[in-house]
Coordinates of C-alpha atoms (C1' of nucleotides) in Angstrom, one line a residue:
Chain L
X703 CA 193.8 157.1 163.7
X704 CA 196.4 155.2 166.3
X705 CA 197.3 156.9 168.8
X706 CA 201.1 156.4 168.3
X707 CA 199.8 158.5 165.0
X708 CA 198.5 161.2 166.3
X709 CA 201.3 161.6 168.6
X710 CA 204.0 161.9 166.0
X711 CA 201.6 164.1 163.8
X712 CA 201.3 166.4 167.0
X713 CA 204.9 166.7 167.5
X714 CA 205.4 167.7 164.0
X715 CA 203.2 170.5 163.8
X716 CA 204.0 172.5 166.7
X717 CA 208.0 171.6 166.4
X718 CA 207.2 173.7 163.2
X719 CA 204.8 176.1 165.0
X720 CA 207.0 177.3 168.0
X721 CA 210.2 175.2 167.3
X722 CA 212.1 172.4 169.6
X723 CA 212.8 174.5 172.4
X724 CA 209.1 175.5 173.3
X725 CA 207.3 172.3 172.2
X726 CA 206.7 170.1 175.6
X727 CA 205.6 166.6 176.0
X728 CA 202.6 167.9 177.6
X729 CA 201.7 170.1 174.7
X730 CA 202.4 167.0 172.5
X731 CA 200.0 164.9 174.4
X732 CA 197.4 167.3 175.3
X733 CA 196.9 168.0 171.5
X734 CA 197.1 164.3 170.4
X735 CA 194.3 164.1 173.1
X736 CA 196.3 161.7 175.2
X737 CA 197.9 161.6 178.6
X738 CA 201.5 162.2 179.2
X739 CA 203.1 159.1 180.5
X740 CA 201.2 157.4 177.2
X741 CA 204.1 159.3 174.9
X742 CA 206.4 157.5 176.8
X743 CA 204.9 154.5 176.5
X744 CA 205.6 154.5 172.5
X745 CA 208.8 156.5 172.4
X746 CA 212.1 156.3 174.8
X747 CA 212.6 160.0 174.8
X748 CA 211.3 163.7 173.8
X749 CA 214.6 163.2 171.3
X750 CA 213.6 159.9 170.0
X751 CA 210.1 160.8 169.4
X752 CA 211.3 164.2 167.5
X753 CA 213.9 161.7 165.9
X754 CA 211.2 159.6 164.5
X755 CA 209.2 162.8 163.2
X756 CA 212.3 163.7 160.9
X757 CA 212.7 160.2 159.9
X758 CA 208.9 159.8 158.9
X759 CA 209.2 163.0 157.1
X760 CA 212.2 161.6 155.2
X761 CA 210.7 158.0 154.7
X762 CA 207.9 159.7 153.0
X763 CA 210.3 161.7 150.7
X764 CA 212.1 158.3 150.3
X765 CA 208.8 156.5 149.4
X766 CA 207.9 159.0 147.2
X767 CA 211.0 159.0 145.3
X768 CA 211.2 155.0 145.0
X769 CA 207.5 155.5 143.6
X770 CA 208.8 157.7 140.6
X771 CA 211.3 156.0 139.8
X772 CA 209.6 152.8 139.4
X773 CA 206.9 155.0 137.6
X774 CA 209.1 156.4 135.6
X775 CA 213.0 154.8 135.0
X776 CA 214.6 158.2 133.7
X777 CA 213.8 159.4 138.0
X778 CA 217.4 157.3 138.7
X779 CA 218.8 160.4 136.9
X780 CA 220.8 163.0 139.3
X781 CA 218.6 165.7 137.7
X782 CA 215.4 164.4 138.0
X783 CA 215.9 162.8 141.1
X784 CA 217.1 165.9 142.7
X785 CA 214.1 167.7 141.4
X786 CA 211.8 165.0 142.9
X787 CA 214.1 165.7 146.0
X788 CA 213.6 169.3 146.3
X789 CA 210.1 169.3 145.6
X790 CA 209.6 167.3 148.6
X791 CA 211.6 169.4 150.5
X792 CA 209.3 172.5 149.9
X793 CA 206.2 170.9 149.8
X794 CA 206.7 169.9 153.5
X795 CA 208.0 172.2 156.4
X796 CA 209.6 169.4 158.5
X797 CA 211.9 168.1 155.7
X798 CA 212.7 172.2 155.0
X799 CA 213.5 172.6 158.6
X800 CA 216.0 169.7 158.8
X801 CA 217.3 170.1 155.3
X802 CA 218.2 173.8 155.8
X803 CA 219.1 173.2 159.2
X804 CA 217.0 175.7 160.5
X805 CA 218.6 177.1 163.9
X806 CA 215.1 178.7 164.5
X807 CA 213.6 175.7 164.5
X808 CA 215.2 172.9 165.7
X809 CA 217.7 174.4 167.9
X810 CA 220.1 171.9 169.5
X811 CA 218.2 169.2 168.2
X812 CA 219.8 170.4 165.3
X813 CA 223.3 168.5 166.3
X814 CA 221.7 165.7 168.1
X815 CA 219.7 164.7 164.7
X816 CA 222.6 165.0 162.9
X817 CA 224.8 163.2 165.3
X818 CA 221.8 160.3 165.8
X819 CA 221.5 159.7 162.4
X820 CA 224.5 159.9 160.8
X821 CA 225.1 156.4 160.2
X822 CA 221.6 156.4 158.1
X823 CA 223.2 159.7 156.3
X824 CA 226.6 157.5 155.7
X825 CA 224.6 154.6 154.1
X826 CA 223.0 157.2 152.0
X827 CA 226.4 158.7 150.9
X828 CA 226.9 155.2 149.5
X829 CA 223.7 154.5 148.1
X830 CA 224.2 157.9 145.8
X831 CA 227.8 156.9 145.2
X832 CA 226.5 153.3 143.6
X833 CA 224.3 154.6 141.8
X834 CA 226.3 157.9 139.9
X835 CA 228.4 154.3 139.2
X836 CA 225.7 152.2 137.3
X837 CA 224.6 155.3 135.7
X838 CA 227.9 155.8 134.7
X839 CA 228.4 152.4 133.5
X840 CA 225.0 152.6 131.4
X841 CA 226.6 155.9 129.8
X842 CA 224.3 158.3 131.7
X843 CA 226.4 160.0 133.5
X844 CA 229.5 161.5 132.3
X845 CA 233.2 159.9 133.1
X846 CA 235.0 163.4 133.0
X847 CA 235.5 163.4 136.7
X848 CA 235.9 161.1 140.0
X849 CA 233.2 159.4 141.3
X850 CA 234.0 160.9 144.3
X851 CA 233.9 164.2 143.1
X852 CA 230.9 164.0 141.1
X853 CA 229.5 163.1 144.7
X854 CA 230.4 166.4 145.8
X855 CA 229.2 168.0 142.8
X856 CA 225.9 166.9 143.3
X857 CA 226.2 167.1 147.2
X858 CA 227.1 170.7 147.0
X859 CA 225.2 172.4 144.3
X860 CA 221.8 170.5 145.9
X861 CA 222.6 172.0 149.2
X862 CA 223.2 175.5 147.5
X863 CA 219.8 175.0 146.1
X864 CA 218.4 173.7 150.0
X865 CA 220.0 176.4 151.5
X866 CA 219.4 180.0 149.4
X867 CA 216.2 178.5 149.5
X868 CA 215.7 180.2 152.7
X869 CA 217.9 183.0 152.4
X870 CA 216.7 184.5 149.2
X871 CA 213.4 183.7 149.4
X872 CA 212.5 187.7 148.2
X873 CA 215.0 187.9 145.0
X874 CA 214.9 184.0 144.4
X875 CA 212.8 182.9 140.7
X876 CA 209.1 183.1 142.5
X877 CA 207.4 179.3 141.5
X878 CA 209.2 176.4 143.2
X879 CA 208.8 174.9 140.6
X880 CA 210.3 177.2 138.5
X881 CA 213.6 177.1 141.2
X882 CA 213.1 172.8 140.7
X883 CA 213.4 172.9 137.0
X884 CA 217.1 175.0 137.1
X885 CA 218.1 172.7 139.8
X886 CA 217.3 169.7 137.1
X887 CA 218.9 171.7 134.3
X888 CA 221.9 172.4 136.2
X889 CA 223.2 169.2 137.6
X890 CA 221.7 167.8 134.3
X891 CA 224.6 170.1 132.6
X892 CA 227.3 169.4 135.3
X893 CA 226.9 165.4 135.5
X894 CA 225.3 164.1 132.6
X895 CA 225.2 163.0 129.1
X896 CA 221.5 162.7 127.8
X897 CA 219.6 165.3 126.1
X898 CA 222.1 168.0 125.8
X899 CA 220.8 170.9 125.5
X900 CA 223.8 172.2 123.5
X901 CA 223.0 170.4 120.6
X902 CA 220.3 172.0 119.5
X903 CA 217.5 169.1 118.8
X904 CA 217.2 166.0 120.7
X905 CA 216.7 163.3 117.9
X906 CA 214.2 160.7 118.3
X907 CA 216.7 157.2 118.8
X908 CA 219.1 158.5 120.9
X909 CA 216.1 159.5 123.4
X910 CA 214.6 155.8 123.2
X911 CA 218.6 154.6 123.5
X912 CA 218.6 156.7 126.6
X913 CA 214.9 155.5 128.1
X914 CA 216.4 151.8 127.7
X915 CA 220.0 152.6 129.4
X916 CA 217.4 154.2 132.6
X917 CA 215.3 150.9 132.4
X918 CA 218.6 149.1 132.9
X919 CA 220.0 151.5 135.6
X920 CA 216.7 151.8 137.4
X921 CA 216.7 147.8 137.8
X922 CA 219.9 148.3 140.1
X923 CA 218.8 151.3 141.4
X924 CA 215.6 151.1 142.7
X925 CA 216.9 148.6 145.1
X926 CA 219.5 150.4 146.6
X927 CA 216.3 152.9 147.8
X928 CA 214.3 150.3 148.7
X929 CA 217.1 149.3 151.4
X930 CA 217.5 152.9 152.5
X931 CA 213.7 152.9 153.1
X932 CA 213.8 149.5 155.3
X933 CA 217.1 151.3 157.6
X934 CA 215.0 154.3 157.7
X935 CA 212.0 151.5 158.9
X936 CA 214.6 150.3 160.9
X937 CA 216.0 153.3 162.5
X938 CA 212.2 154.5 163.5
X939 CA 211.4 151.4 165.0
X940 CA 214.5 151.3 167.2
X941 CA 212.6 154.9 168.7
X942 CA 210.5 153.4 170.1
X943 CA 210.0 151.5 173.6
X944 CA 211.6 147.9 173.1
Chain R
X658 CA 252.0 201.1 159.3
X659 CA 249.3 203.9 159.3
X660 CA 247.1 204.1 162.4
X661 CA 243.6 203.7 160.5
X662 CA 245.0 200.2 158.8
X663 CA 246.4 199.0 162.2
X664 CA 243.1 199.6 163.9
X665 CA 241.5 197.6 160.6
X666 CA 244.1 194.6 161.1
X667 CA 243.7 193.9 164.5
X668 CA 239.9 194.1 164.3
X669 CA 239.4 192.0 161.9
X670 CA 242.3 189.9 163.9
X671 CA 240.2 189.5 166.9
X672 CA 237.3 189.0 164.8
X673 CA 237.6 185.8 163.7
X674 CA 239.5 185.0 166.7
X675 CA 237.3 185.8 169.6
X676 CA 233.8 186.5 166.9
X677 CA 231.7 189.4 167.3
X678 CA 230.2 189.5 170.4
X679 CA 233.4 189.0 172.7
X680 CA 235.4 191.8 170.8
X681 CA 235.5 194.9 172.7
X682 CA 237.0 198.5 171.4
X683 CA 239.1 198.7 174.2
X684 CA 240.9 195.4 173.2
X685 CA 241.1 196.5 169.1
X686 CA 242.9 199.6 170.7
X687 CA 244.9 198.2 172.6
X688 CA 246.2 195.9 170.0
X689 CA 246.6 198.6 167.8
X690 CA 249.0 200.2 170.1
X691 CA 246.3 203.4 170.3
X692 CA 244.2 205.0 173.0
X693 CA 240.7 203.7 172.7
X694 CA 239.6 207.5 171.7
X695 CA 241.7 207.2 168.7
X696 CA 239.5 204.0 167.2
X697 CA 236.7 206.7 167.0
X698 CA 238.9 209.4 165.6
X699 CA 238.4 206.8 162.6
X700 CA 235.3 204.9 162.6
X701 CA 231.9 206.1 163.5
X702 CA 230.8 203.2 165.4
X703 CA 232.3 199.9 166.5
X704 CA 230.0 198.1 163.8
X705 CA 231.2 200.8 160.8
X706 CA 234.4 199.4 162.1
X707 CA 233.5 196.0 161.3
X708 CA 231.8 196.8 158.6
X709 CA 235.3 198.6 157.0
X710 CA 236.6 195.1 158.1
X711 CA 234.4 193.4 155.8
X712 CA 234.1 196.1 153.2
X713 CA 238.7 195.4 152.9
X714 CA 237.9 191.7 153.0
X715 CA 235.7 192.2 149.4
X716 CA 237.6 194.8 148.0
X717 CA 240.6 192.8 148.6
X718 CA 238.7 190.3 146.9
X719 CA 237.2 192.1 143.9
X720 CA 240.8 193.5 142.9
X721 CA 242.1 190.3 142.9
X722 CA 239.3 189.3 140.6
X723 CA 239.7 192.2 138.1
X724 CA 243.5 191.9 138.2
X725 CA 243.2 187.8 137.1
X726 CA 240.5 188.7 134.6
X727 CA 242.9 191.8 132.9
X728 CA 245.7 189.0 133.0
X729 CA 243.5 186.0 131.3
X730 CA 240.6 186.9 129.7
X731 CA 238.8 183.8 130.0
X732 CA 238.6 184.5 133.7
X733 CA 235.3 186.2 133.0
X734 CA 233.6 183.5 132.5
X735 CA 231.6 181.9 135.3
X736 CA 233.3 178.7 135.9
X737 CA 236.7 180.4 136.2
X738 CA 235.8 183.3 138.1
X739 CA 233.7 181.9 140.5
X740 CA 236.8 179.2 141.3
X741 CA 239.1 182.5 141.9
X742 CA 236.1 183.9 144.5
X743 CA 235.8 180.4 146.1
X744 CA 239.9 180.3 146.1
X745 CA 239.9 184.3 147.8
X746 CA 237.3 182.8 149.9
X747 CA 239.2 179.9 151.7
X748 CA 241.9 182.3 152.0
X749 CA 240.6 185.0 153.8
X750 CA 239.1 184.1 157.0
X751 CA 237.1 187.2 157.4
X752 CA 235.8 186.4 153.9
X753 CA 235.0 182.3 154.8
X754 CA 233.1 184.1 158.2
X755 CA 231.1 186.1 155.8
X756 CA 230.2 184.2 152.9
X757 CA 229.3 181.2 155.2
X758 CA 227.1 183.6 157.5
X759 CA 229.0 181.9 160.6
X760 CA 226.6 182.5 163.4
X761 CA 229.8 182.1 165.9
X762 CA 232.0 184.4 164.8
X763 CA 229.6 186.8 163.1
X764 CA 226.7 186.7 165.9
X765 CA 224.2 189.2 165.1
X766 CA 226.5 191.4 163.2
X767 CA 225.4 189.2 160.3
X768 CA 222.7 190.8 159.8
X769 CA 223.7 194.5 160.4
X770 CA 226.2 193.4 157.6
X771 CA 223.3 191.9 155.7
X772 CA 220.9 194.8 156.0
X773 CA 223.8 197.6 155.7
X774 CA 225.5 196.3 152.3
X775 CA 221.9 195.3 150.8
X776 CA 222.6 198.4 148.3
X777 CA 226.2 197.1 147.3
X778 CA 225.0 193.2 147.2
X779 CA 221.8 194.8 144.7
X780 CA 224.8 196.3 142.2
X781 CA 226.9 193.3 142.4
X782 CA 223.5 191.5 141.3
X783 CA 223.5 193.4 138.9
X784 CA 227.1 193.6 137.6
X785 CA 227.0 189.4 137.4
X786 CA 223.5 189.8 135.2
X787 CA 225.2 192.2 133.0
X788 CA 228.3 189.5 132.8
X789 CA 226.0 187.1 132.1
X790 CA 224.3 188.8 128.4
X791 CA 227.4 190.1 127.5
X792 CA 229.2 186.6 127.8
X793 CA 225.9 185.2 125.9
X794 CA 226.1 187.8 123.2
X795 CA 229.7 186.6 122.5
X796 CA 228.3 183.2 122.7
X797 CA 230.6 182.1 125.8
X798 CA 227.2 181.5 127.7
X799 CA 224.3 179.4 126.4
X800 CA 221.5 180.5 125.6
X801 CA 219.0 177.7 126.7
X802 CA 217.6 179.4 130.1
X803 CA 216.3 183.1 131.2
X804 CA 219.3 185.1 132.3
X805 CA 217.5 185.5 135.4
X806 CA 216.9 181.8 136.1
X807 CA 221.0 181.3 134.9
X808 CA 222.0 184.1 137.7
X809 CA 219.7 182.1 140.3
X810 CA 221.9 178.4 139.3
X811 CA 225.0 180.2 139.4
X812 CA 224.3 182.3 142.9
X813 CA 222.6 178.4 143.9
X814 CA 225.5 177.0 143.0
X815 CA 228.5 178.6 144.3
X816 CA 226.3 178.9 147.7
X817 CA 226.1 175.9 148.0
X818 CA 230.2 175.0 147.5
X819 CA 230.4 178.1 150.1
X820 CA 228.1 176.7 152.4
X821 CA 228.9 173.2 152.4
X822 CA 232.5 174.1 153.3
X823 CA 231.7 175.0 156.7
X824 CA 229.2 172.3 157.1
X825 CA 231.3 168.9 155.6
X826 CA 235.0 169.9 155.6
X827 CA 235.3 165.7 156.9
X828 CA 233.7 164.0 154.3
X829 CA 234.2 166.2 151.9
X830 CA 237.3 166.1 148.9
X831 CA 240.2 167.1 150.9
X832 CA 241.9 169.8 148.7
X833 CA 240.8 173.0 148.3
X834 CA 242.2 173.0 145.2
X835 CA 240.3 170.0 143.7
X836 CA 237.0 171.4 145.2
X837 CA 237.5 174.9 143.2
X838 CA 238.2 172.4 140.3
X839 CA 234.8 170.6 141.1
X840 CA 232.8 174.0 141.4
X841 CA 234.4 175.2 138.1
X842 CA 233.3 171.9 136.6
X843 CA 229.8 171.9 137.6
X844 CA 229.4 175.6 136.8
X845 CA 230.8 175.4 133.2
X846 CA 228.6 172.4 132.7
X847 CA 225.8 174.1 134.0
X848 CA 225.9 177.7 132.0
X849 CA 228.9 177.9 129.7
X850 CA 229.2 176.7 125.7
X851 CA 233.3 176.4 125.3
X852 CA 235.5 173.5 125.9
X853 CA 232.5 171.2 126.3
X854 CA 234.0 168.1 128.1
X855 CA 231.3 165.8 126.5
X856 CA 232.9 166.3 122.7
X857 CA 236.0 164.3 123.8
X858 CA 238.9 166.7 122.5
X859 CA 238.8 170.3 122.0
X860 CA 240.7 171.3 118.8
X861 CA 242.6 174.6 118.7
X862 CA 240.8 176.4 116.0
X863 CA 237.7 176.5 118.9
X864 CA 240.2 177.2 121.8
X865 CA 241.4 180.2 119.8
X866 CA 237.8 181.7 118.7
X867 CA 237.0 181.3 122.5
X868 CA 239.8 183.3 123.3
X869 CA 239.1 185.9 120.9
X870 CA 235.4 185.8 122.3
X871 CA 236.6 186.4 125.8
X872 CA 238.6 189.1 125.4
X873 CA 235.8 191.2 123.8
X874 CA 233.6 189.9 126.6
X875 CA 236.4 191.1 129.0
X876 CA 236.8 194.4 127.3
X877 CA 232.9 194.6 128.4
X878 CA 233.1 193.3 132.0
X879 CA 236.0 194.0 133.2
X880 CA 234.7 198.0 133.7
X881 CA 231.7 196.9 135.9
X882 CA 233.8 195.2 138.5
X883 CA 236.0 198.4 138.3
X884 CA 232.7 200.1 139.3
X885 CA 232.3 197.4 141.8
X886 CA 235.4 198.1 143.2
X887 CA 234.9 202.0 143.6
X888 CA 231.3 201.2 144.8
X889 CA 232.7 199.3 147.6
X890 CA 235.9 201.8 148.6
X891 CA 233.2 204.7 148.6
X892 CA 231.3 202.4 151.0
X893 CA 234.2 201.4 153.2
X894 CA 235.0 206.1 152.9
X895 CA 231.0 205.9 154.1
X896 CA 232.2 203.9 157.3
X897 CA 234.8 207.1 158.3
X898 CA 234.3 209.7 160.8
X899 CA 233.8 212.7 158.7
Chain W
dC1166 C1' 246.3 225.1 167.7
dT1167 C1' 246.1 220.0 166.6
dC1168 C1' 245.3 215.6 167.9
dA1169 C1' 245.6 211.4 170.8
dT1170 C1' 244.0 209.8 175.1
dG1171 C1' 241.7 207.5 178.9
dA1172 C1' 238.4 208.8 182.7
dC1173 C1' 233.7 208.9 182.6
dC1174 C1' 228.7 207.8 181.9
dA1175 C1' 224.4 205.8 180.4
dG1176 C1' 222.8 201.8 178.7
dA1177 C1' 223.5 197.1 177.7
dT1178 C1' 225.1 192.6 179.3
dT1179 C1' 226.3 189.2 182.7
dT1180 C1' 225.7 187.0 187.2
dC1181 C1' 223.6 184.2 190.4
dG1182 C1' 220.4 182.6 193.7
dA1183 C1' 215.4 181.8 193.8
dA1184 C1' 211.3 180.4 191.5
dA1185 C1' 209.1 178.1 187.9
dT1186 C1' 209.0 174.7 184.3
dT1187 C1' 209.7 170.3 182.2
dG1188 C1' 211.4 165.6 181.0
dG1189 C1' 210.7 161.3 182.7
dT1190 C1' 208.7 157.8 186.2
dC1191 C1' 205.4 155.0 188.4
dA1192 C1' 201.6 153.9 191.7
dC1193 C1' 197.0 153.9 190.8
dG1194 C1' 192.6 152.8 188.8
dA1195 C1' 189.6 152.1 184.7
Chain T
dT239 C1' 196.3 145.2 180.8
dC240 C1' 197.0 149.7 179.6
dG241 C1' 196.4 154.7 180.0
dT242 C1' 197.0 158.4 183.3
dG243 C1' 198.5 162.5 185.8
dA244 C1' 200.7 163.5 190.4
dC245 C1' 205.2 163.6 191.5
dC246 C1' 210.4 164.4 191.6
dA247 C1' 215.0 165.7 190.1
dA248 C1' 217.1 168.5 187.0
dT249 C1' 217.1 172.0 183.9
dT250 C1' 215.5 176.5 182.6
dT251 C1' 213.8 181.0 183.5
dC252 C1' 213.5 185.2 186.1
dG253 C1' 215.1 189.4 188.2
dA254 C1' 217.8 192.6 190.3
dA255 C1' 222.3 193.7 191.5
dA256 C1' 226.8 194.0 189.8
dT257 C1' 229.8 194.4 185.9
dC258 C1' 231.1 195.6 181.4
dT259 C1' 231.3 198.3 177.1
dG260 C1' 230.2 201.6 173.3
dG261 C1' 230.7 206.2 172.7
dT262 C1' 232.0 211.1 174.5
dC263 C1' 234.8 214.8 175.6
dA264 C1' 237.7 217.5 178.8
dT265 C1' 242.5 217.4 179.2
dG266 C1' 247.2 217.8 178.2
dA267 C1' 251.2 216.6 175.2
dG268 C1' 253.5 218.2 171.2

DNA sequence: CTCATGACCAGATTTCGAAATTGGTCACGA
DNA sequence: TCGTGACCAATTTCGAAATCTGGTCATGAG
């Protein structure tokens, strides 16, 4: 394992462990077995370096998602994307911390993430806003609102998801998987057209005339993820030293 | 003005001026135009003070809720009576610092809130499930999801349009009115069976059985938010000296 | 006698200078 | 050439004194 690796993976398990405040460089380096000054010599800061631990943590979830969708085309939809999303988000601790915005744990790196990537977070914003327009165009997602608003929709009612997540852990539905599925069903409900569940039985053409609208979608889509993935690329690279 | 409602107003003033931690008894009294002795003629303690604050803030709140619900039965249903809580909630500033859990102006009376109103929060869980089957028995609510599981999207839900208020009022759509319009959107999408957006136009006979269906539900609900209401003034009684 | 008041007190919070810690550098040596 | 840890400036922590504040109650006005 490099040792630029084993660095990053260090920082990530004790920002989890004790939290940005009580993590030092040379806790960082003595567990990733390496000198002090040889942190520095991959990343420009203790900020960059944490910086480049949330955006590995999100290029993962990115990669992941990109995967499914090529996998399988009906993953461009809000609902199962989403799902994909928030199973990510649970199954690995950094992505909860920064997704919930955990004071506990990231302290003020909370703002400072948030501040240092928000240009990433803005291309995102548009990368969700194309694609609720292609699936719109292929008759996926329903016209019964601003683009704009359906944006927000989705925006919000994930977040409510993210967030109760750690509040109600006690009276919350106990599998995660469980909490995944209602998050599906319900933007499935509040954004699209396919497989309504209010109709009783799904017939058999109108799911293949669906499968082939996704195939279509998924063509434009995909690449708008595979672009985020390079910024994100991008954005970890420019952590480093030159 | 009574003395007890003067003491209430210029606590709950102060708090979302100057947040918890920096408001001091001697200041409420003094803006109250009474002897700081007098604030404890009243109240128990300085948090049962706040916590009669709050307790107003929701009753307030709650009445508002039962009054639209006795004027338009259809206000039971989720969508429309969660966009009347959202609306209450902008409005009230005590009520945004509550629902949001703002750490500034809150400080660690959030959780003495939390942990003190646990019993009323468990009957208002209640009081929504109850809402829930009845509006399903009248066939208002679908019936494609465990009541439990549709409590959890609708509590996910309107978190997350509560949450995400404090957290994106930039980027987010700039009306408070067309974001209660977006949450009542996504929620009636999500959970409810009438005036289905996706069926193009909604013909009157269907307009007029909903109705009818509503106002039986109502005759059903709206006592439990009466009980609420009690619940909560026998609470905010609780918070009295004596 | 009733009831509002502010002086009073113990405990909590803030202050502030000293001491300790830590992010970041760089001369050294493997 | 490249990794290292001693080193330094700057920030954080510590601790005890000083201040503040929640809560009480003796007092006096009505």
């Amino acid at each position: 394992m490099e040792r630029g690796e084993r660095i990053l993976e260090a920082a990530g398990e004790l920002l989890v462990a004790w939290g940005y405040r009580r993590v030092t460089i040379d806790e960082i380096a003595r567990r990733a077995q390496v000198g002090k000054g040889t942190v520095y010599l991959h990343w420009k800061t203790k900020d960059a370096l944490f910086l480049a631990v949330v955006l590995q943590a999100k290029l993962r979830s990115h990669r992941a998602q990109t995967a499914r969708m090529r996998v399988d085309p009906l993953e461009v939809l809000p609902s199962r994307m989403m799902s994909g999303v928030y199973r990510d988000f649970l199954a690995d601790p950094v992505l909860r911390a920064v997704y919930s915005a955990d004071t506990d744990v990231l302290g003020r790196f909370n703002d400072i993430a948030k501040k240092e990537l928000a240009e990433l977070a803005a291309y995102g914003d548009q990368v969700v806003r194309r694609q609720l327009e292609v699936l719109r165009e292929h008759g996926l997602v329903r016209a019964d609102m601003d683009v704009v608003q359906q944006q927000y929709a989705l925006l919000a009612t994930a977040s409510g998801f993210f967030l109760t997540e750690a509040l109600l852990h006690d009276r919350a539905p106990h599998a995660a998987e469980e909490r995944a599925h209602i998050l599906a069903h319900t933007l499935r409900g509040a954004l699209e057209t396919s497989a309504d569940p209010r109709s009783g039985t799904g017939t058999e053409p109108a799911a293949a005339r669906t499968r082939a609208a996704a195939e279509a979608a998924a063509s434009e889509i995909i690449p708008l993820y595979e672009r985020l993935e390079e910024l994100s690329e991008q954005e970890m690279r420019r952590q480093l030293r030159h």
